[in-house]
Every structure is written in structure tokens, then in C-alpha cells.
Amino acid sequence: MLNNFSYPGLPFCGGVAHQKYLSAEKGIEAAHAGGCSHWYVDGSLIGEMVGDWDEARVDNLKKLIRETGVQPIFHGNFKAPLGSDVEDFRAAAVCYVKKEVDIASKLGAPLIIHGGGIVEPKMIVQAKKNALNNYLKSIVELAEYAAERSVDLYLENLSNYKNYRPFHYVYTNEEEYDYILGNLPDFKNVFLFLDAGHANVGDGKPAEVIRKYHHLIKGISFSNNNGMQDQHFGINDGTLDYKELISAIEQTGWKGLVAFETRNQSTETSLKELVALREVVAEQEDTACV
């Protein structure tokens, strides 16, 4: 359902969503009112987890989808430790996420999954290696399960917190992306969902990720921060170089879902800021060519 949407001044925009941390029912209403093509069903919120769904709720939401035309993206619970260094925890997380796959299948939605985290490991290097391998194992199991139910999986990166954190997120930097994608079987239903704000934390380079993996990226989540915390600031309020990011998008010809997690801005404001930045990038490149 992507790429059927257009927004003036953003040729790479194939759809728009804005994470507003609402229930599924309120979220679709807000998305429809705000002119979005998609909305987040946020499985990490209280009241939105797998135990909060029954057939009546699914049927009601499908009715709202038909009435509004707004399409769902199921944002799985990022707390599910699919990359746990403890095998029993990992296996339990896979069972949980399979239930998210079932819900996504009924709604006709892709499912965003995350690596989760490991808490205060005693041998950090080995624990992180085990966690990454376990995340790979989880993706393989879930991709096979999801394929049988016609569900696409979108792998979302988490923030690479380096200091003052008693835990470590899994799948947070380019080295880890390379490892997972380099060892993943050739599934036709596994893609990437790049959270640019997350990628900016811990000296990340989201523009380089776009250049390398643009062919796999279904959506990009736009926000900004100070490079140390995932603050969900507006596009222009932080250290993320959005001119470079947009340049990478333009150079690679990427097109897909434009999503926002800008807590202090409206969807329209965020879109207009992207348009303005794209115009600046275009002017700079025209000047450089003269």
C-alpha cells in the first residue's frame, strides 16, 4: 500500500504516519484527521499489547480501516527481548511476537520488530555477541512464521546508548546491521525500518545506512536529538544532519513511508520542515554544479 501517496515537494514520500502514542482506535481517527495515509498500532502501550486484542476489536478496527482508508503499521513491543542473551527469555519473546504476527495478519499490516535488550551482563563482549546471534535466530523463526501468514517484518534499529546505562540494546549500529543482514537467509518478507533518531544516538550515521541499505528500507522514522538520548525533538532541533540525510535519500532514489516521532510538532509542520530542508539541499547541489 506504500508509494500511492504523494506530498508536494517530497517525491520520496510514499506514505505518511505519525507516532502519537494513542490507542489503535484513537490513533486511526487522529491519522485520518491529520491527512496521514498510515498509522501506528503501538503494541508497547498499556492496553495495546497482545492480551488486549480479541476478534471483536480486530473486526471493529478493520471496519475503521475500510471507512477511513488509513492503513495500519503494527509497531511491535520493543521490550520483547528477541535478542536476549538468555535462551529461555529469547524463546519466550518469540512466542509473544508470534501473537503480534497473528494480529498484524488479521489487520493486513506489516509488523515492526526490535532486538530488545540485555541487562547488566557480566561479560559484556560475549553477552552482546550471544545476543546478536540470538536476534538473528529469532528473526529467522519469525520470518518463516510471518511468511505463512502473509506478514512482512520490518527490522527497526534501537538507540546505541554508550554511557551510564545498565543495559545494552541489540541491533543499534551499522556493524550490527551488517552482521544480521549478512547472515540472514534470503527472505522475501524481511525489510528495514530505519529510525533516524535512534541511529543518531551514539555517533551513528543514518545517512550512510540509507546509502548502503536503501533497497531494503520500507520506512524512515524522522526525529532529532542531542546524539546521546532519544529525545524525539523536531527535525531541526538536534545534532542529526538532516541535509546529509536528505542528500542520501535523493542520491539513492529511496521512496517509502515517511514517519514521524516528533513529540513537539504536528505532522504538517514536520512535513513542511522536510520540504524546506530538501529545497536547501537542492540549492546547495545546484550551486556546487555551477
Coordinates of C-alpha atoms in Angstrom, one line a residue:
M1 CA 0.0 0.0 0.0
L2 CA 3.1 2.3 0.0
N3 CA 4.1 4.7 -2.7
N4 CA 0.5 5.5 -3.7
F5 CA 0.7 8.7 -1.6
S6 CA 2.2 12.0 -2.7
Y7 CA 3.1 15.1 -0.8
P8 CA 4.1 18.4 -2.6
G9 CA 7.9 18.9 -2.5
L10 CA 8.7 15.4 -1.2
P11 CA 9.0 13.0 -4.1
F12 CA 10.4 10.3 -1.8
C13 CA 7.3 10.3 0.3
G14 CA 5.2 7.2 -0.5
G15 CA 3.1 7.5 2.7
V16 CA 2.9 9.4 6.0
A17 CA 2.5 8.2 9.6
H18 CA 3.0 10.0 12.9
Q19 CA 3.6 8.1 16.2
K20 CA 1.3 9.8 18.7
Y21 CA 1.2 7.1 21.4
L22 CA -2.6 6.6 21.2
S23 CA -4.8 3.6 21.3
A24 CA -5.3 1.9 17.9
E25 CA -8.9 3.3 17.6
K26 CA -7.9 6.9 18.6
G27 CA -4.8 6.6 16.5
I28 CA -6.6 5.9 13.3
E29 CA -9.0 8.8 13.9
A30 CA -6.1 11.2 14.5
A31 CA -4.3 10.0 11.5
H32 CA -7.3 10.4 9.3
A33 CA -8.0 13.9 10.6
G34 CA -4.3 14.8 10.1
G35 CA -4.2 13.6 6.5
C36 CA -1.9 10.6 7.1
S37 CA -2.0 7.5 4.9
H38 CA -0.9 5.2 7.7
W39 CA -0.9 5.0 11.4
Y40 CA 0.8 3.1 14.2
V41 CA -0.8 0.4 16.2
D42 CA 1.6 0.6 19.1
G43 CA 2.0 -2.8 20.8
S44 CA 4.2 -1.4 23.5
L45 CA 1.5 0.8 25.1
I46 CA -0.7 -0.3 28.0
G47 CA -4.0 -1.5 26.5
E48 CA -2.4 -2.3 23.2
M49 CA -0.4 -5.5 24.0
V50 CA -1.2 -9.0 22.7
G51 CA -3.5 -9.8 25.6
D52 CA -5.6 -6.7 24.9
W53 CA -6.9 -8.0 21.5
D54 CA -9.9 -10.1 20.7
E55 CA -11.8 -10.8 17.5
A56 CA -14.4 -8.1 18.2
R57 CA -11.7 -5.4 18.5
V58 CA -10.0 -6.6 15.3
D59 CA -13.3 -6.6 13.4
N60 CA -14.1 -3.0 14.6
L61 CA -10.6 -1.8 13.6
K62 CA -11.0 -3.4 10.1
K63 CA -14.2 -1.5 9.8
L64 CA -12.5 1.7 10.6
I65 CA -9.7 0.9 8.1
R66 CA -12.3 0.4 5.4
E67 CA -14.1 3.6 6.3
T68 CA -11.1 5.9 6.5
G69 CA -8.7 4.3 4.1
V70 CA -5.9 4.7 6.6
Q71 CA -3.6 1.7 6.6
P72 CA -2.1 0.1 9.8
I73 CA 1.5 -0.5 10.7
F74 CA 1.8 -2.7 13.8
H75 CA 4.7 -1.4 15.9
G76 CA 5.6 -4.4 18.0
N77 CA 6.5 -4.2 21.6
F78 CA 10.2 -3.1 21.6
K79 CA 10.6 -4.6 25.1
A80 CA 10.3 -8.1 23.8
P81 CA 13.9 -9.5 24.2
L82 CA 14.2 -11.2 20.8
G83 CA 18.0 -10.6 21.2
S84 CA 18.3 -11.7 24.8
D85 CA 21.5 -13.5 25.7
V86 CA 19.3 -15.9 27.8
E87 CA 17.9 -18.5 25.5
D88 CA 14.8 -19.2 27.6
F89 CA 13.9 -15.4 27.5
R90 CA 14.5 -15.3 23.8
A91 CA 12.3 -18.3 23.1
A92 CA 9.5 -16.8 25.2
A93 CA 9.8 -13.5 23.4
V94 CA 9.5 -15.3 20.0
C95 CA 6.3 -16.9 21.3
Y96 CA 5.0 -13.5 22.3
V97 CA 5.9 -11.8 19.0
K98 CA 4.2 -14.6 17.0
K99 CA 1.0 -13.4 18.7
E100 CA 1.8 -9.9 17.3
V101 CA 2.2 -11.5 13.9
D102 CA -1.2 -13.1 14.2
I103 CA -2.8 -9.7 15.0
A104 CA -0.9 -8.0 12.2
S105 CA -2.1 -10.7 9.8
K106 CA -5.7 -10.1 10.7
L107 CA -5.3 -6.3 10.2
G108 CA -3.4 -6.7 7.0
A109 CA -0.4 -4.8 8.5
P110 CA 3.4 -5.2 8.4
L111 CA 5.0 -5.8 11.8
I112 CA 7.9 -3.8 13.2
I113 CA 10.2 -5.8 15.4
H114 CA 13.2 -4.9 17.6
G115 CA 16.2 -6.6 19.1
G116 CA 15.3 -5.8 22.6
G117 CA 18.0 -5.5 25.2
I118 CA 20.3 -7.3 27.7
V119 CA 20.5 -6.1 31.3
E120 CA 23.8 -5.7 33.2
P121 CA 25.8 -8.5 31.5
K122 CA 28.9 -9.6 33.5
M123 CA 30.9 -10.4 30.3
I124 CA 29.7 -7.6 28.0
V125 CA 31.5 -8.5 24.8
Q126 CA 30.5 -12.2 24.9
A127 CA 26.9 -11.4 26.0
K128 CA 26.5 -8.9 23.2
K129 CA 27.8 -11.4 20.7
N130 CA 25.4 -14.1 22.0
A131 CA 22.5 -11.5 22.0
L132 CA 23.1 -10.6 18.3
N133 CA 23.2 -14.3 17.3
N134 CA 20.0 -14.9 19.2
Y135 CA 18.3 -12.0 17.5
L136 CA 19.3 -13.5 14.1
K137 CA 17.9 -16.8 15.3
S138 CA 14.6 -15.1 16.3
I139 CA 14.3 -13.2 13.0
V140 CA 14.6 -16.5 11.1
E141 CA 12.0 -18.2 13.1
L142 CA 9.6 -15.2 13.0
A143 CA 10.1 -14.6 9.2
E144 CA 9.1 -18.2 8.5
Y145 CA 6.1 -17.9 10.7
A146 CA 5.1 -14.5 9.3
A147 CA 5.5 -15.6 5.7
E148 CA 2.9 -18.3 6.2
R149 CA 0.5 -15.5 7.3
S150 CA 1.4 -13.0 4.6
V151 CA 3.0 -10.6 7.0
D152 CA 6.1 -8.5 6.3
L153 CA 8.6 -7.9 9.1
Y154 CA 10.3 -4.6 9.4
L155 CA 13.5 -4.6 11.5
E156 CA 13.8 -1.4 13.4
N157 CA 17.1 -0.2 15.0
L158 CA 17.2 0.9 18.6
S159 CA 19.4 3.5 20.2
N160 CA 23.1 2.9 20.8
Y161 CA 23.4 4.1 24.3
K162 CA 27.1 4.0 25.2
N163 CA 27.4 5.6 28.7
Y164 CA 25.5 5.5 32.0
R165 CA 23.1 2.8 31.0
P166 CA 22.8 -0.5 33.0
F167 CA 21.6 -2.3 29.8
H168 CA 22.5 -2.7 26.2
Y169 CA 20.1 -2.6 23.3
V170 CA 20.6 -5.1 20.5
Y171 CA 20.8 -4.1 16.8
T172 CA 21.8 -0.5 17.2
N173 CA 24.7 0.3 14.8
E174 CA 26.0 -0.3 11.3
E175 CA 28.3 -3.1 12.4
E176 CA 25.3 -5.0 13.8
Y177 CA 23.1 -4.3 10.8
D178 CA 25.8 -5.7 8.6
Y179 CA 26.1 -8.8 10.7
I180 CA 22.4 -9.5 10.8
L181 CA 21.7 -8.8 7.2
G182 CA 24.9 -10.6 6.0
N183 CA 23.9 -13.8 7.8
L184 CA 20.1 -13.6 7.2
P185 CA 18.6 -16.1 4.6
D186 CA 17.1 -14.5 1.6
F187 CA 13.6 -14.0 2.9
K188 CA 11.2 -12.0 0.7
N189 CA 9.3 -10.6 3.7
V190 CA 12.1 -9.1 5.8
F191 CA 12.9 -5.4 5.4
L192 CA 14.3 -2.5 7.4
F193 CA 12.6 0.4 9.2
L194 CA 15.2 3.0 9.9
D195 CA 14.6 5.1 12.9
A196 CA 16.9 8.1 12.1
G197 CA 16.7 9.5 15.6
H198 CA 17.8 6.2 17.1
A199 CA 20.6 5.9 14.6
N200 CA 21.8 9.4 15.6
V201 CA 22.4 8.3 19.2
G202 CA 26.0 7.1 19.9
D203 CA 27.8 8.6 16.9
G204 CA 25.6 6.8 14.4
K205 CA 25.5 7.8 10.7
P206 CA 22.0 7.3 9.4
A207 CA 22.8 8.8 6.0
E208 CA 25.4 6.1 5.5
V209 CA 22.8 3.4 6.4
I210 CA 20.5 4.8 3.7
R211 CA 23.2 4.7 1.2
K212 CA 24.1 1.1 2.0
Y213 CA 20.6 -0.4 2.6
H214 CA 18.1 1.9 0.8
H215 CA 16.9 -1.1 -1.3
L216 CA 15.7 -2.8 1.9
I217 CA 14.3 0.2 3.8
K218 CA 10.5 0.4 3.8
G219 CA 10.2 3.4 6.0
I220 CA 12.2 6.1 7.8
S221 CA 11.2 7.5 11.2
F222 CA 12.2 11.2 11.4
S223 CA 13.0 13.0 14.7
N224 CA 16.0 14.6 16.2
N225 CA 18.1 14.6 19.4
N226 CA 21.3 15.6 21.0
G227 CA 23.2 12.4 20.0
M228 CA 23.1 11.0 23.5
Q229 CA 19.4 10.4 24.2
D230 CA 16.4 9.6 22.0
Q231 CA 14.5 12.8 22.8
H232 CA 12.1 12.9 19.8
F233 CA 12.7 16.5 19.1
G234 CA 11.6 18.3 15.9
I235 CA 13.5 17.9 12.7
N236 CA 15.7 21.0 13.1
D237 CA 16.3 20.6 16.9
G238 CA 19.3 18.4 17.4
T239 CA 22.6 17.1 16.1
L240 CA 21.3 14.9 13.3
D241 CA 22.4 16.3 10.0
Y242 CA 19.2 16.2 8.0
K243 CA 20.7 17.9 5.0
E244 CA 23.1 14.9 4.7
L245 CA 20.2 12.5 5.3
I246 CA 18.0 14.1 2.6
S247 CA 21.0 14.1 0.2
A248 CA 21.4 10.4 0.8
I249 CA 17.7 9.8 0.1
E250 CA 17.9 11.9 -3.1
Q251 CA 21.1 10.2 -4.3
T252 CA 19.8 6.7 -3.8
G253 CA 16.3 7.3 -5.2
W254 CA 14.8 5.9 -2.0
K255 CA 11.0 6.2 -1.6
G256 CA 8.8 4.8 1.1
L257 CA 6.9 5.6 4.3
V258 CA 7.8 8.9 5.9
A259 CA 7.1 8.5 9.7
F260 CA 7.5 11.0 12.5
E261 CA 8.2 10.6 16.2
T262 CA 8.4 14.4 16.8
R263 CA 6.5 14.8 20.0
N264 CA 6.6 18.6 20.0
Q265 CA 5.4 19.1 16.4
S266 CA 2.4 18.4 14.2
T267 CA 2.6 16.2 11.2
E268 CA 2.1 19.1 8.9
T269 CA 4.9 21.1 10.5
S270 CA 7.3 18.2 10.3
L271 CA 6.4 17.6 6.6
K272 CA 7.0 21.3 5.8
E273 CA 10.4 21.3 7.5
L274 CA 11.4 18.3 5.4
V275 CA 10.3 20.2 2.3
A276 CA 12.3 23.2 3.3
L277 CA 15.4 21.2 4.0
R278 CA 15.1 19.4 0.7
E279 CA 15.0 22.8 -1.1
V280 CA 18.1 23.9 0.7
V281 CA 19.9 20.6 -0.3
A282 CA 18.8 21.1 -3.9
E283 CA 20.1 24.7 -3.9
Q284 CA 23.4 23.7 -2.5
E285 CA 23.8 20.9 -5.0
D286 CA 22.9 23.3 -7.9
T287 CA 25.5 25.8 -6.7
A288 CA 28.1 23.1 -6.5
C289 CA 27.5 22.1 -10.1
V290 CA 27.9 25.6 -11.4

